[in-house]
GROMACS .gro file of C-alpha atoms in nm:
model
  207
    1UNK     CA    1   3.826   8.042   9.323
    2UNK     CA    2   4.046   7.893   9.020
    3UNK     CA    3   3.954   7.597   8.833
    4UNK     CA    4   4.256   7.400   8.798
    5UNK     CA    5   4.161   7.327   8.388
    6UNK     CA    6   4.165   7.667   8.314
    7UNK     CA    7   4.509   7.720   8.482
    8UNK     CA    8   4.842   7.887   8.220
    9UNK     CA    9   5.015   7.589   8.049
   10UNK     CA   10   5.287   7.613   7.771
   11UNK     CA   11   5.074   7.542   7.521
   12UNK     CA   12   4.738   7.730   7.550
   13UNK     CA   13   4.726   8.095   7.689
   14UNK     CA   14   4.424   8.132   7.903
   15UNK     CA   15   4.269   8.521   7.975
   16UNK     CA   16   4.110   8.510   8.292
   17UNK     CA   17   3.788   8.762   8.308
   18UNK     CA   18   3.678   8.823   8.712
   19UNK     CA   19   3.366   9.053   8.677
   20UNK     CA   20   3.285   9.181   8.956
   21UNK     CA   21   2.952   9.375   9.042
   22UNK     CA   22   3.039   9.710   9.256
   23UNK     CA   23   2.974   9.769   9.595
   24UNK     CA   24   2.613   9.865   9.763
   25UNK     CA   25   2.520  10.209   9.693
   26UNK     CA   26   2.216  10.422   9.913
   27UNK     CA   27   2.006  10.406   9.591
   28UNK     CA   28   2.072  10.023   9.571
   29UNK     CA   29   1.906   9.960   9.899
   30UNK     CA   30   1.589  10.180   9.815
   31UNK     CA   31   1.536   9.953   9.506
   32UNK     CA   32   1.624  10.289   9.281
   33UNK     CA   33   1.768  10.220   8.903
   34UNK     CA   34   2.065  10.395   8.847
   35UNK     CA   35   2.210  10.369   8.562
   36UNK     CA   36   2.415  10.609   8.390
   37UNK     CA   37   2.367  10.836   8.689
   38UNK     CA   38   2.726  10.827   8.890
   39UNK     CA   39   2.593  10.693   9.242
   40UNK     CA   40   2.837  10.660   9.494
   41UNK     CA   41   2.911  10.379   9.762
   42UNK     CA   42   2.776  10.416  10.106
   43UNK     CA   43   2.966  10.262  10.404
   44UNK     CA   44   2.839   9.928  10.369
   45UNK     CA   45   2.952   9.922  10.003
   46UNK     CA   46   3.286  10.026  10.101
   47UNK     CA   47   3.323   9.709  10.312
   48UNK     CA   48   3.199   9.469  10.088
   49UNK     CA   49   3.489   9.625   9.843
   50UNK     CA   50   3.712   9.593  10.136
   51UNK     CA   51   3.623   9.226  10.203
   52UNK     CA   52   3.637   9.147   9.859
   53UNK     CA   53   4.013   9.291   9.827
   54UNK     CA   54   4.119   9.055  10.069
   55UNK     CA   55   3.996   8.811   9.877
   56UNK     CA   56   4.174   8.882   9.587
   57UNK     CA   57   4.489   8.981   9.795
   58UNK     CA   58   4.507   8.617   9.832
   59UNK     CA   59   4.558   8.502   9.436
   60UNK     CA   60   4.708   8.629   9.176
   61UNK     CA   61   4.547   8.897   8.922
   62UNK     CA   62   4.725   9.108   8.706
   63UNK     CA   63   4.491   9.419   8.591
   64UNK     CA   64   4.216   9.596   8.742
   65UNK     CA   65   3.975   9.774   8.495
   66UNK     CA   66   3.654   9.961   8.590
   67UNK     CA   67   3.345  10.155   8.438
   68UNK     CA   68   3.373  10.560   8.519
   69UNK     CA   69   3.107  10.575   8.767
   70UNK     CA   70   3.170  10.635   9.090
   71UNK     CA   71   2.991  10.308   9.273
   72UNK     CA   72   3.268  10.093   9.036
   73UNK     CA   73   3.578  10.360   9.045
   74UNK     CA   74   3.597  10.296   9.403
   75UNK     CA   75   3.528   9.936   9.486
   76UNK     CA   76   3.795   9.906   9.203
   77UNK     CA   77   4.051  10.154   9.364
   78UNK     CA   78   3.979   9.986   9.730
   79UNK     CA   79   4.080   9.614   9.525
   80UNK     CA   80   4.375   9.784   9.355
   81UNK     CA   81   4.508   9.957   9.676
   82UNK     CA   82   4.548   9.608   9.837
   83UNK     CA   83   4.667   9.428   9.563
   84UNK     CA   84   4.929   9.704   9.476
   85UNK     CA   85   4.858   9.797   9.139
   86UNK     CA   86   4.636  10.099   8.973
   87UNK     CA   87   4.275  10.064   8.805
   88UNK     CA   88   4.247  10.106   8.456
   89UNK     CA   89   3.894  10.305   8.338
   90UNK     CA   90   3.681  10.230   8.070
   91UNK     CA   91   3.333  10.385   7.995
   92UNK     CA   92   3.260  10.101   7.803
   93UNK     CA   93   3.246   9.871   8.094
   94UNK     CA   94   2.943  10.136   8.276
   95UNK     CA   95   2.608  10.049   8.358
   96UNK     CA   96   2.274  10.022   8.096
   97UNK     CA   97   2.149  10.358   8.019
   98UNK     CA   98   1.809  10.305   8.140
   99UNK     CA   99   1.685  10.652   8.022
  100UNK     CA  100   1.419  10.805   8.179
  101UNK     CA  101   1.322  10.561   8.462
  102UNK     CA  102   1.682  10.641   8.610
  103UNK     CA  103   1.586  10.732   8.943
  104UNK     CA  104   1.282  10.605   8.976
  105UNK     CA  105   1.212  10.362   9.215
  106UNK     CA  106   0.908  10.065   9.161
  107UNK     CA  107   0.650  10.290   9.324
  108UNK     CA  108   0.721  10.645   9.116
  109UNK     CA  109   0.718  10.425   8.830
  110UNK     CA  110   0.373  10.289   8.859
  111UNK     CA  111   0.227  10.677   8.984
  112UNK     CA  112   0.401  10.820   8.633
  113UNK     CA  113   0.348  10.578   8.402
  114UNK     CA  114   0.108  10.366   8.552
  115UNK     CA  115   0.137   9.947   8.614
  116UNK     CA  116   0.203   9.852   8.271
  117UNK     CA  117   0.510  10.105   8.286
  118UNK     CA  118   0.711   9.815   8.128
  119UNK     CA  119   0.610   9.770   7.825
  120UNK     CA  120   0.671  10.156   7.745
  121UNK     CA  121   0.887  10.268   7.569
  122UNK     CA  122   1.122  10.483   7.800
  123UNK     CA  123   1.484  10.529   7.608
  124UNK     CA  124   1.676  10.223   7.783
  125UNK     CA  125   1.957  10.114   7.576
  126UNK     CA  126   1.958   9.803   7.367
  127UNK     CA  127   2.099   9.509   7.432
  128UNK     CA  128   2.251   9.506   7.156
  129UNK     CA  129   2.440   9.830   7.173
  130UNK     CA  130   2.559   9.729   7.545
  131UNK     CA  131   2.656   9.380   7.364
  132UNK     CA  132   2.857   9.570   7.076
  133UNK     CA  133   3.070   9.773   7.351
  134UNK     CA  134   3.138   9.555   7.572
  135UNK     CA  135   3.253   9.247   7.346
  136UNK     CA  136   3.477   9.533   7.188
  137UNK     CA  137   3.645   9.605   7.533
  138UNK     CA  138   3.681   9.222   7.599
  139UNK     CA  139   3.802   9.172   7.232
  140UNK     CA  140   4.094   9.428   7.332
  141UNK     CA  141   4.173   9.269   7.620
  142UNK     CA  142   4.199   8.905   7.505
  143UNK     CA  143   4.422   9.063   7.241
  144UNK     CA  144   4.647   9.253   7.353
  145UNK     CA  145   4.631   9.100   7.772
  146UNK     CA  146   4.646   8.730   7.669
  147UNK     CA  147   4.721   8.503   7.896
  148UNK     CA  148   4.688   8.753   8.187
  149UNK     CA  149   4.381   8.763   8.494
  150UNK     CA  150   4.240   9.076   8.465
  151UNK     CA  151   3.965   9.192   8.697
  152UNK     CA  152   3.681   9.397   8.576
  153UNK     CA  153   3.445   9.574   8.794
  154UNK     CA  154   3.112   9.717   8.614
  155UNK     CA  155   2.753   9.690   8.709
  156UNK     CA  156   2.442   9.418   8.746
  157UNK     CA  157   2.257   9.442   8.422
  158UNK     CA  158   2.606   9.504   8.212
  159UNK     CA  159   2.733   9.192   8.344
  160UNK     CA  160   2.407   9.012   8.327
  161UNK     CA  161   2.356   9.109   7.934
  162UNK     CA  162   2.757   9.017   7.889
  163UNK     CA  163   2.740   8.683   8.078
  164UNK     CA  164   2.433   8.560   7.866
  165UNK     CA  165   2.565   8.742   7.531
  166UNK     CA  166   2.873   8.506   7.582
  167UNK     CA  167   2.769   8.197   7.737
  168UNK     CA  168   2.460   8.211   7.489
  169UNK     CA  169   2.264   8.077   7.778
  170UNK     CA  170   1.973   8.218   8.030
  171UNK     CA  171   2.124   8.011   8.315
  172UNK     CA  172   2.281   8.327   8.370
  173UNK     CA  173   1.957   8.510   8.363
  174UNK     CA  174   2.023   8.569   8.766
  175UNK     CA  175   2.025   8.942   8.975
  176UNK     CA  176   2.428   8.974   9.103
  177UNK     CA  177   2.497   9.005   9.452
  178UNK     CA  178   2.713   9.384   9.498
  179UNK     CA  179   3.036   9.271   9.477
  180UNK     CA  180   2.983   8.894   9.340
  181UNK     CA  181   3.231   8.763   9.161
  182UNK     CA  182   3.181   8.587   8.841
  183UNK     CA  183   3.498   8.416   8.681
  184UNK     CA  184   3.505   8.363   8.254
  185UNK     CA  185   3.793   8.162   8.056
  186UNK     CA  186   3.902   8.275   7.707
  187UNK     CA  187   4.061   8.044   7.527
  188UNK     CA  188   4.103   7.973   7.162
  189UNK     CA  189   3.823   8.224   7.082
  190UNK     CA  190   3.568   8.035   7.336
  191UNK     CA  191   3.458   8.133   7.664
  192UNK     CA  192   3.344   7.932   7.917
  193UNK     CA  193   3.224   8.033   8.300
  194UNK     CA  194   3.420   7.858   8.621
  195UNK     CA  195   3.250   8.092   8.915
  196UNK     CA  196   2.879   8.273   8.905
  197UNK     CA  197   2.775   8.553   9.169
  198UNK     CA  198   3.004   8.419   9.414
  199UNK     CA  199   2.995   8.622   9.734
  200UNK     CA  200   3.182   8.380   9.989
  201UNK     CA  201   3.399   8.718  10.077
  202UNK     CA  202   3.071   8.849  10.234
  203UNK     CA  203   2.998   8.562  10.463
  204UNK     CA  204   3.349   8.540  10.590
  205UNK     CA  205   3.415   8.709  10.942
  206UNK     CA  206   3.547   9.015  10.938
  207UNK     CA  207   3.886   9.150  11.168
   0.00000   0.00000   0.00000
């Protein structure tokens, strides 16, 4: 998982970013947005989490942050039970507020609002607010956790608008895989990305 040019060295401290999208939820698999709305895991999630901590139990990290909700609380706790250390919470780090078409699944959406329901206007939050939150929770951390690897479980459209707010690019532009893992290097105020919706953890045999 680690690129050897973005390994610590005496001279340049390197802040290692794993975001990680949480675990597969019951209104993930019926296609539902969620949101704000604190969803939790079902038993498939759980094991992705579970395969994905022994994963990590295999490198070092140092931190384990997560959003509030529920979905990334626990794939966050199951990570930090196995690596031995306890999660950090940040509301910051939650999903898009997606206002009133939380819940709603591609089918309710058309019989309320009809098929052009996307260009409405329906209260989702900008991108720029999500931008202005979460580069103020990164700033922190590349400030006062410098040089550390810090893993930071959120949600699919956070870490989508993040990864393209940062890398300025819509290469990035991709839907995450619950519980892919995308890697990010801070250094000397520039961020660049070593690992994108990796989910090798999920294709690995279980026991």
């Amino acid at each position: 998982m680690n690129d050897e040019k973005y390994e610590r060295n005496e001279w340049t401290l390197v802040t290692t970013i794993a975001f990680v999208r949480h675990g597969v939820t019951d209104w993930n698999a019926e296609r539902r947005i969620q949101g704000i709305m604190d969803i939790p895991l079902n038993v498939e999630g759980r094991a992705q989490a579970a395969a994905l901590a022994k994963r990590f139990g295999k490198e070092h990290w140092d931190m384990v942050f997560t959003s509030q909700l529920a979905r990334a609380r626990e794939t966050g706790s199951i990570i930090g039970e196995v690596l031995g250390f306890p999660i950090h919470t940040d509301k910051r780090i939650q999903e898009v507020n997606f206002g009133r078409l939380e819940g709603t699944d591609e089918q309710a959406r058309i019989k309320r609002w009809g098929a052009e329901w996307s260009t409405l206007e329906h209260g989702k939050e900008k991108k720029e607010q999500v931008l202005k939150r979460g580069n103020e929770f990164l700033e922190e951390l590349t400030q006062h956790q410098q040089g550390k690897k810090i893993i930071v479980v959120s949600h699919g459209a956070f870490i989508g608008t993040m990864l393209k707010g940062l890398l300025a690019s819509d290469e990035y532009d991709v839907s995450l895989v619950n519980t892919s893992v995308s890697i990010l290097h801070h250094v000397e105020r520039q961020w660049a990305c070593s690992l994108f919706n990796c989910d090798v953890h999920l294709k690995q045999p279980h026991g």
